[in-house]
Short mmCIF file of C-alpha atoms in Angstrom, two decimals:
data_model
loop_
_atom_site.label_atom_id
_atom_site.label_comp_id
_atom_site.label_asym_id
_atom_site.label_seq_id
_atom_site.Cartn_x
_atom_site.Cartn_y
_atom_site.Cartn_z
CA MET S 1 95.67 55.46 143.32
CA ASN S 2 97.19 56.23 140.29
CA SER S 3 100.02 53.60 138.89
CA PHE S 4 102.57 54.51 140.53
CA LYS S 5 101.69 54.29 143.31
CA ARG S 6 100.04 50.66 142.91
CA ILE S 7 102.97 49.59 141.86
CA ALA S 8 104.98 50.59 144.70
CA LEU S 9 102.92 49.15 147.55
CA ARG S 10 103.08 45.62 145.35
CA ALA S 11 106.79 45.79 145.54
CA SER S 12 105.84 46.58 149.48
CA LEU S 13 103.49 43.82 149.80
CA VAL S 14 105.55 41.27 147.92
CA ALA S 15 109.05 42.08 150.54
CA LEU S 16 106.75 41.58 153.01
CA MET S 17 105.55 38.07 152.03
CA ALA S 18 109.08 37.01 150.88
CA ALA S 19 110.54 38.35 154.08
CA ALA S 20 107.76 36.15 156.36
CA MET S 21 108.71 32.98 153.76
CA GLY S 22 112.43 33.18 154.00
CA THR S 23 111.72 32.82 158.36
CA CYS S 24 109.13 29.93 157.02
CA LEU S 25 110.72 27.86 155.01
CA PRO S 26 112.76 24.29 155.76
CA VAL S 27 116.15 24.61 155.87
CA ASN S 28 118.94 22.24 153.52
CA ALA S 29 118.33 18.76 154.79
CA SER S 30 121.18 16.29 155.61
CA VAL S 31 121.16 12.92 153.35
CA TYR S 32 123.67 9.90 154.00
CA ASP S 33 123.59 7.42 151.44
CA ILE S 34 124.26 4.10 152.72
CA ALA S 35 125.62 3.02 150.00
CA GLY S 36 126.67 6.23 148.10
CA ASP S 37 129.12 7.12 151.01
CA PHE S 38 130.97 4.38 150.99
CA SER S 39 134.81 4.26 151.35
CA ILE S 40 137.45 2.30 152.07
CA ALA S 41 140.30 5.80 152.27
CA SER S 42 139.12 5.81 156.15
CA ASN S 43 136.95 3.46 158.80
CA PRO S 44 135.14 6.03 160.44
CA ASN S 45 134.04 7.60 157.67
CA GLY S 46 132.31 10.49 158.29
CA ALA S 47 129.33 9.59 160.24
CA TRP S 48 129.81 5.94 158.91
CA THR S 49 131.69 3.04 160.43
CA TYR S 50 132.22 -0.58 159.01
CA GLY S 51 132.84 -3.41 161.55
CA SER S 52 131.59 -6.07 163.58
CA LEU S 53 128.66 -6.17 166.67
CA SER S 54 128.58 -9.05 168.88
CA GLY S 55 125.85 -8.53 171.23
CA SER S 56 126.01 -4.76 172.08
CA THR S 57 129.98 -4.59 171.54
CA PHE S 58 131.13 -2.84 168.26
CA THR S 59 134.53 -3.82 167.15
CA PRO S 60 135.37 -1.49 163.23
CA PHE S 61 136.95 -2.79 161.15
CA THR S 62 140.99 -2.57 160.45
CA VAL S 63 141.21 -4.16 157.28
CA SER S 64 140.14 -2.66 153.37
CA SER S 65 140.50 -3.86 150.11
CA ALA S 66 139.81 -2.05 146.62
CA SER S 67 139.94 -5.83 144.77
CA ILE S 68 135.71 -6.74 145.21
CA GLY S 69 133.48 -4.07 143.58
CA SER S 70 134.14 -0.43 145.27
CA GLY S 71 135.60 -2.05 148.02
CA PHE S 72 135.50 -3.77 151.38
CA TRP S 73 136.23 -3.56 154.93
CA THR S 74 136.71 -6.98 156.96
CA THR S 75 139.23 -8.44 159.01
CA SER S 76 142.33 -9.93 159.59
CA SER S 77 140.14 -13.25 159.57
CA GLY S 78 137.89 -12.13 155.95
CA TYR S 79 134.49 -12.25 158.16
CA PRO S 80 132.33 -10.86 158.91
CA VAL S 81 133.05 -8.34 155.68
CA VAL S 82 131.06 -5.34 154.43
CA VAL S 83 131.57 -5.20 150.14
CA ALA S 84 130.13 -2.04 148.52
CA ASN S 85 129.38 -1.13 144.59
CA ASN S 86 129.01 1.98 143.22
CA THR S 87 130.46 0.99 140.02
CA GLY S 88 126.68 1.48 138.01
CA ALA S 89 126.71 -1.70 137.15
CA ALA S 90 126.38 -5.15 139.12
CA VAL S 91 129.07 -7.45 140.15
CA LEU S 92 129.36 -10.60 140.50
CA TYR S 93 131.89 -12.33 142.48
CA SER S 94 132.06 -16.11 144.01
CA SER S 95 128.09 -17.41 144.26
CA TRP S 96 126.37 -13.29 145.15
CA ASN S 97 125.21 -10.51 142.93
CA LEU S 98 125.67 -7.66 144.00
CA PRO S 99 123.48 -4.37 142.32
CA THR S 100 124.58 -1.00 141.86
CA ASP S 101 124.31 1.06 144.74
CA MET S 102 124.16 -1.29 147.60
CA LEU S 103 126.58 -3.00 150.24
CA ASN S 104 126.68 -6.28 150.69
CA LEU S 105 127.05 -7.34 154.49
CA HIS S 106 127.97 -11.38 155.45
CA PRO S 107 128.36 -12.38 158.79
CA SER S 108 131.02 -15.20 160.86
CA SER S 109 131.24 -18.03 160.70
CA THR S 110 130.44 -18.16 164.32
CA GLY S 111 127.43 -15.41 163.68
CA ILE S 112 128.90 -12.68 164.56
CA ALA S 113 127.54 -9.89 162.92
CA SER S 114 128.29 -7.38 159.89
CA ASP S 115 127.45 -4.49 160.45
CA VAL S 116 127.31 -0.30 158.93
CA ARG S 117 126.26 2.24 162.08
CA PHE S 118 125.59 5.44 161.46
CA THR S 119 126.74 7.80 164.08
CA ALA S 120 124.67 11.20 165.12
CA PRO S 121 126.11 14.33 163.84
CA SER S 122 124.10 16.41 165.62
CA THR S 123 120.78 16.71 167.97
CA GLY S 124 117.40 16.27 165.77
CA MET S 125 114.79 14.19 164.02
CA TYR S 126 116.12 11.62 161.50
CA SER S 127 114.13 9.38 158.72
CA ILE S 128 115.88 5.90 157.94
CA GLY S 129 114.34 4.50 155.24
CA GLY S 130 115.67 1.68 152.47
CA LEU S 131 115.82 -1.92 152.23
CA PHE S 132 117.63 -5.21 152.46
CA GLU S 133 117.74 -8.30 150.45
CA GLY S 134 119.23 -11.90 150.23
CA VAL S 135 121.69 -10.81 147.32
CA ASP S 136 123.18 -14.60 146.79
CA PRO S 137 120.51 -16.96 144.28
CA HIS S 138 121.30 -20.14 147.10
CA PRO S 139 119.40 -18.03 148.34
CA THR S 140 120.42 -16.41 151.24
CA SER S 141 119.39 -16.68 155.03
CA THR S 142 119.90 -14.20 157.44
CA ASP S 143 119.14 -12.55 160.74
CA VAL S 144 118.70 -7.74 159.86
CA HIS S 145 118.41 -5.80 162.46
CA ILE S 146 118.11 -1.56 162.84
CA LEU S 147 119.32 -1.38 166.47
CA LEU S 148 119.84 1.99 168.68
CA ASN S 149 122.40 2.90 170.48
CA GLY S 150 123.78 -0.61 169.80
CA SER S 151 120.42 -2.33 171.70
CA SER S 152 117.30 -0.97 171.37
CA SER S 153 115.95 -2.43 168.55
CA LEU S 154 113.80 -0.66 166.11
CA PHE S 155 113.26 -3.09 163.56
CA SER S 156 114.44 -6.69 162.79
CA ASP S 157 112.77 -10.09 159.76
CA ASN S 158 114.66 -12.62 158.92
CA ILE S 159 115.66 -12.74 154.95
CA GLY S 160 115.95 -15.90 153.36
CA SER S 161 115.00 -15.59 149.50
CA TYR S 162 116.91 -14.30 146.94
CA ASP S 163 116.28 -10.37 145.69
CA VAL S 164 113.44 -10.26 147.36
CA PRO S 165 113.77 -7.08 149.58
CA SER S 166 112.62 -5.48 152.90
CA THR S 167 111.32 -2.40 153.22
CA PHE S 168 111.91 -0.49 156.63
CA SER S 169 110.73 3.41 157.34
CA LEU S 170 111.76 5.04 160.45
CA LEU S 171 111.57 8.16 162.10
CA GLU S 172 113.99 8.50 165.24
CA SER S 173 114.58 11.47 167.16
CA LEU S 174 118.49 11.11 168.04
CA SER S 175 121.12 13.21 170.15
CA SER S 176 124.06 13.73 169.03
CA GLY S 177 126.85 10.48 169.39
CA ASP S 178 123.26 8.43 169.30
CA THR S 179 124.25 5.60 167.18
CA ILE S 180 121.98 3.53 164.16
CA ASP S 181 123.24 0.13 163.58
CA PHE S 182 122.55 -2.30 160.30
CA ALA S 183 123.70 -5.83 161.54
CA VAL S 184 123.12 -9.13 159.95
CA GLY S 185 123.49 -12.01 161.49
CA TYR S 186 124.14 -15.33 159.92
CA GLY S 187 120.04 -16.58 160.74
CA VAL S 188 118.24 -19.66 161.79
CA ASP S 189 120.25 -22.35 159.80
CA GLY S 190 122.69 -20.91 162.20
CA SER S 191 124.76 -21.30 158.75
CA TYR S 192 126.94 -18.62 157.43
CA VAL S 193 127.28 -20.30 153.94
CA TYR S 194 125.34 -17.68 151.00
CA ASP S 195 124.98 -15.23 153.56
CA SER S 196 125.37 -12.27 150.99
CA THR S 197 122.78 -9.46 152.42
CA GLY S 198 121.84 -6.41 150.66
CA LEU S 199 121.78 -2.76 152.51
CA SER S 200 120.77 0.10 150.90
CA GLY S 201 118.38 3.62 151.49
CA SER S 202 119.80 6.61 153.25
CA ILE S 203 119.93 8.76 156.50
CA THR S 204 118.01 12.18 156.79
CA GLN S 205 118.30 14.70 159.13
CA GLU S 206 114.93 16.25 158.82
CA SER S 207 114.70 20.42 158.35
CA LEU S 208 113.00 22.01 161.17
CA THR S 209 110.51 25.02 159.90
CA PRO S 210 110.57 28.00 161.91
CA ILE S 211 108.08 29.86 163.07
CA PRO S 212 108.40 33.56 161.80
CA GLU S 213 109.16 35.83 163.62
CA PRO S 214 106.93 38.07 165.74
CA ALA S 215 108.11 40.77 163.88
CA THR S 216 107.52 39.72 160.97
CA LEU S 217 104.47 38.46 161.56
CA PHE S 218 103.50 42.22 162.61
CA LEU S 219 104.88 43.41 159.28
CA MET S 220 103.07 41.19 157.33
CA GLY S 221 99.71 42.45 158.93
CA THR S 222 101.14 46.10 158.89
CA GLY S 223 101.33 45.59 155.58
CA LEU S 224 97.58 43.61 154.58
CA ALA S 225 95.58 46.03 156.77
CA ALA S 226 96.86 49.44 155.07
CA ILE S 227 95.78 47.20 151.29
CA GLY S 228 92.43 46.64 153.10
CA LEU S 229 92.24 50.39 153.95
CA ARG S 230 93.22 51.78 151.03
CA ARG S 231 90.30 49.64 148.86
CA ARG S 232 87.87 50.63 151.60
CA ARG S 233 88.93 54.34 150.86
CA LYS S 234 88.71 53.52 146.92
CA SER S 235 85.26 52.39 147.00
CA GLY S 236 83.54 54.70 149.13
CA GLN S 237 85.05 57.16 146.48
CA ILE S 238 82.12 58.83 144.47
CA SER S 239 82.58 59.68 140.79
CA SER S 240 82.21 62.94 139.64
#
């Protein structure tokens, strides 16, 4: 085989493989950052809503302010509250110390949970990873939960220390409109004092890996067969 035919054959094979890979590679995943997406411009804010959770009843917050950290959402009474810190440095306020890239969820004095709700924008597999941790050195004493559609428990723990993370890593199949709640209650001590609880992490809508189309598989098979045939013919030639 002369050099021109060899180059053309290689180019054809590369094109066939590229076409097949193009149908097999995953599409880009959608990532929703729990703290990074925070905004006081609106509530809901995209896939996120900030509010309170009493039993299975979720109530969005209606009061916002930019006076602490990156701002906060709360009620007219001031609790529960969700405070954000995306400033690039720790925020010290009252008795708590909130690291950057983290939310502070604080329940009410009556035990109503502070809640961050994610609403799935489309059906698919979602990975949910991150952590809760006490951000008050007194220390924090709260109960934390991740709930599907306001009631089904996916994760729960009790926070009773300062700066000790409680990590979570979940993979859930969600339908469009399903909700994931990150809720913080006032804990087993029944007191909301010093109950500032940090939350950080992300939710990623997993990419699917499509199966190659039959036509693409046929083209690849044909190309590889052609190369094999040419090699057999070449190996059967007798040198003069």
